[in-house]
Structures are given as C-alpha cells and as structure tokens.
Short mmCIF file of C-alpha atoms and ligand atoms in Angstrom, two decimals:
data_model
loop_
_atom_site.label_atom_id
_atom_site.label_comp_id
_atom_site.label_asym_id
_atom_site.label_seq_id
_atom_site.Cartn_x
_atom_site.Cartn_y
_atom_site.Cartn_z
CA MET A 1 0.96 -11.08 -113.55
CA SER A 2 -1.17 -12.38 -110.47
CA ALA A 3 -3.65 -9.71 -108.62
CA VAL A 4 -2.60 -8.27 -105.50
CA THR A 5 -4.37 -9.29 -102.32
CA SER A 6 -5.18 -7.20 -99.31
CA THR A 7 -6.21 -8.93 -95.53
CA ARG A 8 -8.57 -6.77 -94.13
CA ILE A 9 -11.04 -6.95 -90.54
CA VAL A 10 -14.95 -5.90 -91.47
CA LEU A 11 -17.40 -5.48 -89.59
CA ALA A 12 -18.96 -9.20 -89.36
CA SER A 13 -21.98 -7.56 -87.18
CA ARG A 14 -23.02 -4.57 -84.98
CA PRO A 15 -22.72 -4.73 -81.24
CA ASP A 16 -25.14 -4.30 -78.75
CA GLY A 17 -23.60 -2.82 -75.66
CA GLU A 18 -19.65 -3.71 -75.74
CA PRO A 19 -17.99 -4.76 -78.61
CA THR A 20 -16.47 -8.46 -78.83
CA THR A 21 -13.69 -9.70 -81.47
CA ASP A 22 -16.90 -11.85 -82.67
CA ASN A 23 -17.96 -8.58 -84.24
CA PHE A 24 -15.30 -8.59 -86.68
CA ARG A 25 -13.99 -11.08 -89.17
CA THR A 26 -10.66 -10.91 -91.43
CA GLU A 27 -11.06 -11.85 -95.14
CA THR A 28 -8.41 -11.51 -97.87
CA ILE A 29 -9.54 -9.73 -101.26
CA GLU A 30 -8.37 -9.14 -104.76
CA LEU A 31 -7.81 -5.53 -105.39
CA PRO A 32 -8.38 -3.95 -108.68
CA GLU A 33 -6.14 -2.60 -110.78
CA LEU A 34 -4.90 1.00 -110.79
CA SER A 35 -6.72 3.90 -112.68
CA ASP A 36 -5.35 6.91 -113.63
CA GLY A 37 -5.18 8.96 -110.74
CA GLN A 38 -4.89 5.98 -107.96
CA VAL A 39 -2.05 4.47 -105.95
CA LEU A 40 -1.84 1.38 -104.38
CA LEU A 41 -0.84 1.25 -100.79
CA ARG A 42 0.57 -0.72 -98.27
CA THR A 43 -0.14 -0.21 -94.49
CA VAL A 44 2.86 0.73 -92.24
CA TYR A 45 0.74 1.51 -89.26
CA LEU A 46 -3.09 1.95 -88.85
CA SER A 47 -4.62 4.16 -85.79
CA LEU A 48 -7.12 2.73 -83.87
CA ASP A 49 -9.55 5.65 -82.08
CA PRO A 50 -12.67 5.76 -80.01
CA TYR A 51 -14.76 7.74 -82.81
CA MET A 52 -14.58 3.70 -84.01
CA ARG A 53 -17.08 2.30 -81.89
CA GLY A 54 -19.91 4.82 -83.19
CA ARG A 55 -19.22 3.66 -86.59
CA MET A 56 -19.65 0.26 -85.51
CA SER A 57 -22.86 0.82 -84.57
CA ALA A 58 -26.06 2.41 -86.93
CA ALA A 59 -27.39 5.11 -84.80
CA GLU A 60 -27.36 8.44 -86.14
CA SER A 61 -24.04 10.30 -85.67
CA TYR A 62 -22.15 13.23 -87.21
CA ALA A 63 -20.81 10.93 -89.89
CA ASP A 64 -22.33 7.27 -91.23
CA PRO A 65 -21.57 4.05 -90.10
CA VAL A 66 -19.61 1.24 -91.58
CA GLU A 67 -22.06 -1.55 -93.02
CA VAL A 68 -21.75 -4.67 -92.03
CA GLY A 69 -19.29 -6.55 -94.20
CA ASP A 70 -17.32 -3.27 -95.01
CA VAL A 71 -13.60 -2.87 -94.13
CA MET A 72 -13.61 -1.35 -91.02
CA VAL A 73 -12.41 2.53 -91.50
CA GLY A 74 -9.18 4.04 -89.89
CA ALA A 75 -6.56 6.47 -90.77
CA THR A 76 -3.23 4.77 -91.46
CA VAL A 77 0.32 5.81 -92.72
CA SER A 78 0.86 4.12 -95.89
CA GLN A 79 3.50 3.57 -98.11
CA VAL A 80 3.06 4.05 -102.45
CA LEU A 81 3.99 0.53 -103.88
CA GLU A 82 2.73 1.74 -107.21
CA SER A 83 1.58 5.08 -108.59
CA ARG A 84 -0.63 6.56 -111.22
CA SER A 85 -0.96 10.04 -109.88
CA PRO A 86 1.81 12.44 -111.00
CA GLN A 87 1.38 14.16 -107.31
CA VAL A 88 2.08 11.19 -105.15
CA ALA A 89 5.56 9.20 -106.24
CA ALA A 90 5.90 5.41 -105.52
CA GLY A 91 7.91 4.95 -102.36
CA SER A 92 6.62 7.77 -100.65
CA TYR A 93 4.91 7.70 -97.48
CA VAL A 94 1.33 8.92 -96.81
CA LEU A 95 -1.35 9.94 -94.80
CA ALA A 96 -4.82 8.01 -95.98
CA TYR A 97 -7.87 6.94 -94.29
CA SER A 98 -7.77 3.30 -95.90
CA GLY A 99 -8.74 1.56 -92.99
CA TRP A 100 -7.84 -1.74 -91.49
CA GLN A 101 -6.19 -3.37 -94.21
CA THR A 102 -2.90 -4.42 -95.29
CA ARG A 103 -3.20 -2.78 -98.68
CA ALA A 104 -5.72 -0.08 -100.27
CA VAL A 105 -6.03 1.05 -103.78
CA VAL A 106 -7.24 4.55 -103.13
CA ASP A 107 -7.93 8.07 -105.27
CA ASP A 108 -4.36 10.04 -104.89
CA ASN A 109 -6.86 13.38 -103.40
CA THR A 110 -7.82 11.21 -100.59
CA VAL A 111 -3.62 10.95 -99.09
CA ARG A 112 -1.46 13.60 -98.16
CA VAL A 113 2.36 12.94 -98.47
CA LEU A 114 4.37 12.98 -95.62
CA ASP A 115 7.88 13.53 -94.76
CA PRO A 116 10.09 10.99 -92.82
CA SER A 117 12.39 13.32 -91.83
CA ALA A 118 10.33 15.89 -90.32
CA ALA A 119 8.72 13.55 -87.58
CA PRO A 120 8.48 9.79 -86.82
CA LEU A 121 5.85 8.66 -88.87
CA SER A 122 3.36 7.05 -86.57
CA THR A 123 2.99 10.79 -85.17
CA ALA A 124 0.87 11.76 -88.28
CA LEU A 125 -2.21 9.56 -86.62
CA GLY A 126 -1.60 11.18 -82.97
CA VAL A 127 0.29 14.07 -81.45
CA LEU A 128 0.85 15.54 -85.03
CA GLY A 129 -2.41 14.56 -86.83
CA MET A 130 -6.30 14.26 -85.80
CA PRO A 131 -6.02 13.69 -81.89
CA GLY A 132 -3.13 16.46 -81.10
CA PHE A 133 -5.76 18.94 -83.65
CA THR A 134 -8.65 17.95 -81.29
CA ALA A 135 -6.66 19.13 -78.29
CA TYR A 136 -5.58 22.18 -80.07
CA SER A 137 -8.65 23.34 -81.47
CA GLY A 138 -11.25 22.46 -78.93
CA LEU A 139 -8.91 23.54 -75.83
CA LEU A 140 -7.79 27.20 -77.75
CA LYS A 141 -11.63 27.93 -79.15
CA ILE A 142 -13.98 27.05 -76.63
CA GLY A 143 -11.87 26.10 -73.96
CA ARG A 144 -9.99 29.71 -74.35
CA PRO A 145 -7.53 29.22 -71.34
CA GLN A 146 -6.27 32.34 -69.24
CA PRO A 147 -2.75 32.67 -67.43
CA GLY A 148 -3.68 31.04 -63.66
CA GLU A 149 -7.20 29.65 -64.37
CA THR A 150 -7.51 25.74 -64.24
CA VAL A 151 -8.28 23.44 -66.99
CA VAL A 152 -9.18 19.48 -66.19
CA VAL A 153 -9.35 16.92 -68.62
CA ALA A 154 -9.33 13.15 -68.09
CA ALA A 155 -8.18 10.18 -70.52
CA ALA A 156 -5.05 12.65 -69.59
CA SER A 157 -2.26 9.88 -70.73
CA GLY A 158 -4.11 9.21 -74.05
CA PRO A 159 -3.45 11.59 -77.25
CA VAL A 160 -5.57 14.03 -76.71
CA GLY A 161 -5.83 14.45 -73.17
CA SER A 162 -2.10 14.50 -72.93
CA ALA A 163 -1.76 17.05 -75.45
CA VAL A 164 -4.66 19.51 -74.01
CA GLY A 165 -2.99 19.60 -70.66
CA GLN A 166 0.37 20.24 -72.16
CA ILE A 167 -1.14 23.35 -73.91
CA ALA A 168 -2.78 24.56 -71.02
CA LYS A 169 0.51 24.95 -69.41
CA ILE A 170 2.11 26.60 -72.44
CA TYR A 171 -0.74 29.05 -72.40
CA GLY A 172 -0.04 29.66 -68.60
CA ALA A 173 -2.88 27.79 -67.06
CA ARG A 174 -2.43 25.00 -64.31
CA ALA A 175 -3.19 21.70 -65.61
CA VAL A 176 -4.82 19.01 -63.52
CA GLY A 177 -5.30 15.59 -65.27
CA ILE A 178 -7.53 12.46 -64.88
CA ALA A 179 -6.59 8.88 -65.73
CA GLY A 180 -7.11 5.42 -65.21
CA GLY A 181 -4.69 3.67 -62.50
CA PRO A 182 -1.14 4.31 -60.40
CA ASP A 183 1.03 4.13 -63.75
CA LYS A 184 -1.16 6.43 -65.93
CA CYS A 185 -1.16 9.31 -63.21
CA ALA A 186 2.50 9.33 -62.36
CA PHE A 187 3.34 9.65 -66.13
CA VAL A 188 0.89 12.31 -66.67
CA GLN A 189 2.24 14.79 -63.67
CA GLY A 190 5.85 13.26 -63.55
CA GLU A 191 6.48 12.95 -67.56
CA LEU A 192 4.16 15.47 -68.82
CA GLY A 193 4.62 18.02 -66.56
CA PHE A 194 0.79 18.53 -65.22
CA ASP A 195 0.01 20.12 -61.98
CA ALA A 196 -1.74 17.29 -61.16
CA ALA A 197 -3.31 13.56 -61.73
CA ILE A 198 -6.13 11.90 -59.96
CA ASP A 199 -6.95 8.28 -60.48
CA HIS A 200 -10.44 8.35 -61.32
CA ARG A 201 -10.53 4.68 -59.99
CA ALA A 202 -9.78 5.48 -56.38
CA PRO A 203 -12.48 4.97 -54.39
CA ASP A 204 -12.47 8.46 -53.09
CA PHE A 205 -11.87 9.79 -56.61
CA ALA A 206 -14.34 13.13 -55.82
CA GLU A 207 -12.64 14.21 -52.82
CA GLN A 208 -8.81 13.93 -53.89
CA LEU A 209 -9.85 16.16 -57.70
CA ARG A 210 -11.53 18.74 -55.23
CA ALA A 211 -8.17 18.56 -53.25
CA ALA A 212 -6.16 19.26 -56.26
CA VAL A 213 -8.28 22.45 -57.40
CA PRO A 214 -8.33 24.60 -54.65
CA ASP A 215 -9.38 27.92 -56.80
CA GLY A 216 -12.04 25.47 -58.91
CA ILE A 217 -12.35 24.55 -62.23
CA ASP A 218 -12.06 27.13 -65.19
CA VAL A 219 -12.17 24.91 -68.06
CA TYR A 220 -13.33 21.34 -68.13
CA PHE A 221 -12.54 19.30 -71.16
CA GLU A 222 -14.75 16.54 -71.62
CA ASN A 223 -13.39 13.28 -73.09
CA VAL A 224 -15.39 10.80 -70.68
CA GLY A 225 -18.41 11.99 -69.30
CA GLY A 226 -19.95 9.68 -66.48
CA SER A 227 -18.56 9.63 -62.94
CA VAL A 228 -15.60 11.73 -63.99
CA THR A 229 -18.42 14.54 -65.04
CA ALA A 230 -20.13 14.02 -61.91
CA ALA A 231 -17.05 14.74 -59.96
CA VAL A 232 -16.51 18.01 -62.08
CA LEU A 233 -19.62 19.75 -61.89
CA PRO A 234 -19.91 21.03 -58.49
CA LEU A 235 -16.41 22.09 -58.58
CA LEU A 236 -16.93 24.46 -61.69
CA ASN A 237 -16.42 28.25 -61.81
CA LEU A 238 -18.36 31.11 -62.72
CA TYR A 239 -17.69 31.19 -66.53
CA ALA A 240 -16.21 27.96 -66.62
CA ARG A 241 -16.18 26.37 -70.40
CA ILE A 242 -16.60 22.70 -71.28
CA PRO A 243 -15.57 21.90 -74.71
CA VAL A 244 -17.38 18.93 -75.00
CA CYS A 245 -14.89 16.50 -77.18
CA GLY A 246 -15.64 12.72 -76.70
CA LEU A 247 -18.15 10.50 -74.23
CA VAL A 248 -15.78 7.36 -74.07
CA SER A 249 -17.75 5.99 -71.08
CA GLN A 250 -21.17 6.27 -72.69
CA TYR A 251 -19.69 4.43 -76.08
CA ASN A 252 -20.51 0.96 -74.98
CA ALA A 253 -23.89 1.66 -73.04
CA ALA A 254 -26.50 -0.17 -74.61
CA THR A 255 -29.21 1.80 -72.27
CA ALA A 256 -29.64 4.73 -70.59
CA PRO A 257 -27.68 4.77 -66.72
CA GLU A 258 -29.53 4.01 -63.71
CA GLY A 259 -29.95 6.48 -61.23
CA PRO A 260 -31.94 10.03 -60.72
CA ASP A 261 -32.60 12.35 -63.63
CA ARG A 262 -29.52 14.73 -63.74
CA LEU A 263 -30.90 16.68 -66.11
CA PRO A 264 -32.41 19.60 -64.55
CA GLY A 265 -29.75 20.14 -61.84
CA PHE A 266 -27.26 19.99 -64.58
CA MET A 267 -29.07 22.60 -66.61
CA GLY A 268 -29.89 24.74 -63.08
CA LEU A 269 -25.67 24.61 -62.96
CA VAL A 270 -25.18 25.81 -66.47
CA LEU A 271 -27.99 28.82 -65.91
CA THR A 272 -26.25 29.87 -62.25
CA LYS A 273 -22.92 29.26 -63.17
CA SER A 274 -23.15 31.32 -66.81
CA LEU A 275 -21.50 27.86 -67.92
CA THR A 276 -20.49 27.52 -72.05
CA VAL A 277 -21.05 23.83 -72.88
CA ARG A 278 -19.93 23.40 -76.42
CA GLY A 279 -19.39 20.67 -78.28
CA PHE A 280 -17.42 20.00 -81.26
CA ILE A 281 -16.04 17.34 -83.92
CA GLN A 282 -12.52 18.31 -84.80
CA SER A 283 -13.44 18.81 -88.65
CA GLU A 284 -15.26 21.65 -87.95
CA PHE A 285 -12.09 23.85 -87.32
CA VAL A 286 -9.73 22.66 -89.62
CA ARG A 287 -9.37 25.17 -92.63
CA GLU A 288 -9.61 27.89 -89.97
CA MET A 289 -6.49 26.48 -87.71
CA TYR A 290 -4.76 23.36 -89.07
CA GLU A 291 -1.88 25.60 -90.35
CA ASP A 292 -1.25 27.11 -87.05
CA PHE A 293 -1.78 23.39 -85.17
CA GLU A 294 1.09 22.42 -87.30
CA ARG A 295 3.45 24.98 -86.76
CA ASP A 296 3.07 25.52 -82.85
CA ALA A 297 3.01 22.04 -82.50
CA SER A 298 6.30 20.63 -84.36
CA ARG A 299 7.73 23.90 -82.37
CA TRP A 300 6.46 22.28 -79.03
CA ILE A 301 7.59 19.14 -79.82
CA ALA A 302 10.88 20.19 -80.93
CA GLU A 303 11.02 22.57 -77.52
CA GLY A 304 9.94 19.81 -75.43
CA ARG A 305 7.18 21.35 -73.99
CA LEU A 306 4.56 18.79 -75.80
CA LYS A 307 5.89 15.33 -75.35
CA TYR A 308 3.60 12.05 -76.45
CA ARG A 309 3.49 8.37 -75.76
CA GLU A 310 2.55 5.81 -78.16
CA ASP A 311 1.21 1.89 -77.61
CA VAL A 312 2.34 0.42 -80.53
CA VAL A 313 0.42 -3.10 -81.45
CA HIS A 314 2.13 -5.64 -83.39
CA GLY A 315 0.09 -6.99 -86.52
CA LEU A 316 -3.28 -6.22 -87.97
CA ASP A 317 -4.70 -9.50 -86.42
CA ASN A 318 -4.51 -7.84 -83.25
CA ALA A 319 -6.37 -4.87 -83.79
CA PRO A 320 -9.74 -5.97 -82.81
CA PRO A 321 -8.54 -6.82 -79.03
CA ALA A 322 -6.39 -3.90 -79.09
CA PHE A 323 -9.29 -1.56 -80.13
CA LEU A 324 -11.42 -3.07 -77.36
CA GLY A 325 -9.18 -2.71 -74.90
CA MET A 326 -8.88 1.21 -75.60
CA LEU A 327 -12.63 0.95 -74.58
CA ARG A 328 -11.86 -0.31 -71.25
CA GLY A 329 -8.69 2.14 -70.86
CA LYS A 330 -6.04 -0.82 -71.47
CA ASN A 331 -3.83 1.55 -73.69
CA PHE A 332 -1.23 3.66 -72.48
CA GLY A 333 -0.89 6.23 -74.99
CA LYS A 334 -1.80 6.61 -79.04
CA LEU A 335 -3.14 3.47 -79.71
CA VAL A 336 -1.67 2.12 -83.01
CA VAL A 337 -1.40 -0.89 -85.11
CA ARG A 338 2.65 -1.85 -86.74
CA VAL A 339 0.63 -3.45 -89.82
CA GLY A 340 3.99 -3.85 -91.51
CA PRO A 341 7.11 -2.06 -91.35
CA GLU A 342 8.76 1.19 -92.25
CA GLU A 343 10.83 0.25 -95.25
P1 NDP B 1 -7.55 7.35 -75.90
O1 NDP B 1 -6.45 6.95 -76.13
O2 NDP B 1 -6.88 8.62 -74.53
O3 NDP B 1 -8.12 6.34 -75.02
C1 NDP B 1 -9.44 6.22 -74.46
C2 NDP B 1 -9.15 6.44 -72.92
O4 NDP B 1 -10.46 6.94 -72.60
C3 NDP B 1 -8.79 5.30 -72.21
O5 NDP B 1 -7.50 4.90 -72.32
C4 NDP B 1 -8.83 5.29 -70.68
O6 NDP B 1 -8.11 6.15 -70.02
C5 NDP B 1 -10.57 6.49 -71.28
N1 NDP B 1 -11.60 5.59 -70.62
C6 NDP B 1 -12.12 4.88 -71.22
N2 NDP B 1 -13.50 4.36 -70.76
C7 NDP B 1 -13.49 5.02 -69.81
C8 NDP B 1 -14.32 5.19 -68.47
N3 NDP B 1 -15.47 4.62 -68.49
N4 NDP B 1 -13.95 6.59 -67.52
C9 NDP B 1 -12.84 7.04 -67.40
N5 NDP B 1 -12.28 6.86 -68.59
C10 NDP B 1 -12.38 6.16 -69.42
O7 NDP B 1 -8.25 8.59 -76.27
P2 NDP B 1 -8.24 9.80 -77.47
O8 NDP B 1 -6.84 10.79 -76.83
O9 NDP B 1 -7.87 9.02 -78.86
O10 NDP B 1 -9.99 10.37 -77.29
C11 NDP B 1 -9.90 10.99 -75.88
C12 NDP B 1 -11.40 11.54 -76.07
O11 NDP B 1 -11.92 12.41 -77.23
C13 NDP B 1 -12.41 10.34 -76.38
O12 NDP B 1 -13.76 10.52 -75.89
C14 NDP B 1 -12.98 10.35 -78.39
O13 NDP B 1 -13.75 9.89 -78.85
C15 NDP B 1 -12.80 12.16 -78.23
N6 NDP B 1 -11.97 12.29 -79.51
C16 NDP B 1 -12.84 13.48 -80.14
C17 NDP B 1 -12.79 14.14 -81.16
C18 NDP B 1 -13.56 15.38 -81.73
O14 NDP B 1 -13.50 15.82 -83.03
N7 NDP B 1 -14.26 15.60 -80.92
C19 NDP B 1 -11.73 13.55 -82.11
C20 NDP B 1 -10.87 13.02 -81.48
C21 NDP B 1 -11.05 11.69 -80.11
P3 NDP B 1 -7.83 6.14 -69.05
O15 NDP B 1 -7.55 4.83 -68.68
O16 NDP B 1 -7.01 7.15 -68.31
O17 NDP B 1 -9.36 6.27 -67.78
#
C-alpha cells in the first residue's frame, strides 16, 4: 500500500514587520504509520487566528514560536480516517491542533470528539470554541460588567469582539462596538444588537466614540491597542476595568511607535481613575470556566441571544493570503479555511 501523504504549509522564514506570502512554503510529506493510541486525521476546517502572527516571530512570548521549516500551528476540525485508539472511532469528527495541513497523524489524547448534530462543526473553532471562550472568560472574570454599565470592544465583528458585546448585553450592560468600515458597523449594531458601532477609520472617530458613551466607559475589552486605545483612555470612568486580550494593531510592528512617550500619562490615569488593567491568556481560565461557557454559550445561541458570523475561505492554498488579510481587517467574521468537505 502506498504511503499516506499530507500537503502542508510551513514557515519558510520569519517576517520582519508585516508578513508576506513569501514567509510561507507549501510542501508534501509522507506521514508515518499509525502507532497504538494514534489517529490519522483529514482536515475539514482550519482556524486562522491573530495569535499565529506571534508564533511566526522568535520574540519571547507565552508560547514557543514555530521553528522555520515547521508546519504552521492551528486548531482544526478534522475527520478521523483511521484509528488505533479505543477512544476515537474512525469516521468521527474531532477538534484537533493539527495545523495548516491536509492530513496528520496525532495522539488520541490531543483531540476532542465533536457531536456534529449538536452544532455546525466550524463553530468549534469560533463561537463555541477558543475565541468564544476568550470573550466569555475575559469579560466575566476581569471585566465584570454590571447592569447599566457601558462596555466598549474593538474588532467587534470578529469572533472575540462580537461575543464580548453580546454577552455584555446579556448581563444588562450597554455595548458599544468599534469596527473597520460601514458594513462591519452596520452588522455589529443591526444584526448583533450592540447599542452603537463606531468606525475606527472615520476621520472623527474619537468624537463619535465620545458621543456614543455619554456615561463614560466602565469596561474596555482591549483587542487592538494603538489609536483605538488612545481614543478610549480619556473616556474611562472611575474604577473601570480593562481586560487586555489582544493588541492586533501592534502585531506587525517592527519598531516602537513614533511620537511622545505615553506611558507616564497612562500610569497617571491608572492611578487617578483607580483602573484595573489585567492581561490574560484564555487557557488560564479553562479549568475553572469552560464547562459553564459551553452550557451558557449553547443556550444563548439556541435562544438567538448569541449570534455569530463566519468568513469561510476555500482551499489550504488560500490560508496565507487570508491570514495576512486578517491582520489588516479584511476578514468579516470568524476566519476559517475549508480544507476539505464535511463528508
Ligand atoms: P478578528 O477575527 O476580529 O480579526 C482581527 C481584527 O482586528 C480584524 O478583522 C480587524 O477588524 C481588527 N484589526 C486589525 N488591525 C487593526 C488595527 N490596526 N486597528 C484596529 N483594528 C484592527 O480576531 P479575533 O476575534 O480572533 O481576535 C481578536 C483579538 O483577541 C486579537 O487581538 C487576538 O489576538 C485576541 N485573542 C486573545 C486571546 C487570549 O487568550 N488573550 C485568545 C484569542 C484572541 P476591524 O476591521 O473591525 O478593525
């Protein structure tokens, strides 16, 4: 029998600043035979997430970088083609961390079996997966929105931001979203039900934001950094909470931003407004909150209170350009690559 092969996208070189498609290379490899406790996977959906930009860099972070020549990491929904595991049956669908490739051999304890009848399979990578949990845990554990308070979040049409605003509403707060462009803003306010949505590319963005938060900001869920954060800071209320989840506007920066040093002003604000600024990586809260998240998020989706949008790109070849586009705001909803058919 001829060997099973996998087409995969590896990191060809580390980017300096904004990555390009030249930083990736496609290759085909032969996969090893299965050992006991292993499964052969066929990728159906590959998740593309902003954190992958960090993995392309050798800079110190909370997780090891991808080595040059190694396959790009990433969560997938995959189908089990062959199994030597008593826990994972051939034919079943699993959530895996098998990366940017068409097939993979992995240990059974690295996958989680999914129920395709419970929810669309791709939601395991978005609203019912890591991004949804990031929103849930960061907002409820650190942001702690109270009824009547104002919660502001950017990247508001994406999987994290869209869930943050909707969960804030479920907890009785006002939700104000910030997004790039009129179409995303119309979706955030009209479809997701945020109280307001502001375009961060508008020339009068800071004034529009001020007008949208007449009672100030109690929770700023930080997803982007940069000019958005600069516009938010003067509007923060006493005792405001800032869960620092991501800084996507900075991920491609190769040098420090030009302009005055804003750190003294920021620290002064932390002091005089008694701010809570708390960074987090979602994995910190998994043990404590994941079960609650799955229960609550499934119920809210069924009740129509937690909506989501997916941006599905077809074919593994299109993963690099789609990923680069996401870092510039080209995606509209949770970005996933459909690598192969569901059945
Ligand atoms: P999205 O699908 O929302 O994609 C990123 C979005 O960021 C873009 O669509 C764009 O939206 C926005 N963006 C990009 N560049 C800029 C910029 N210069 N200024 C303002 N906005 C910009 O991503 P996710 O929902 O998956 O992730 C959101 C954030 O959460 C990221 O920072 C990510 O790193 C972080 N994250 C953190 C986790 C943790 O454990 N701490 C876990 C998961 C995600 P727009 O066009 O609307 O501006």
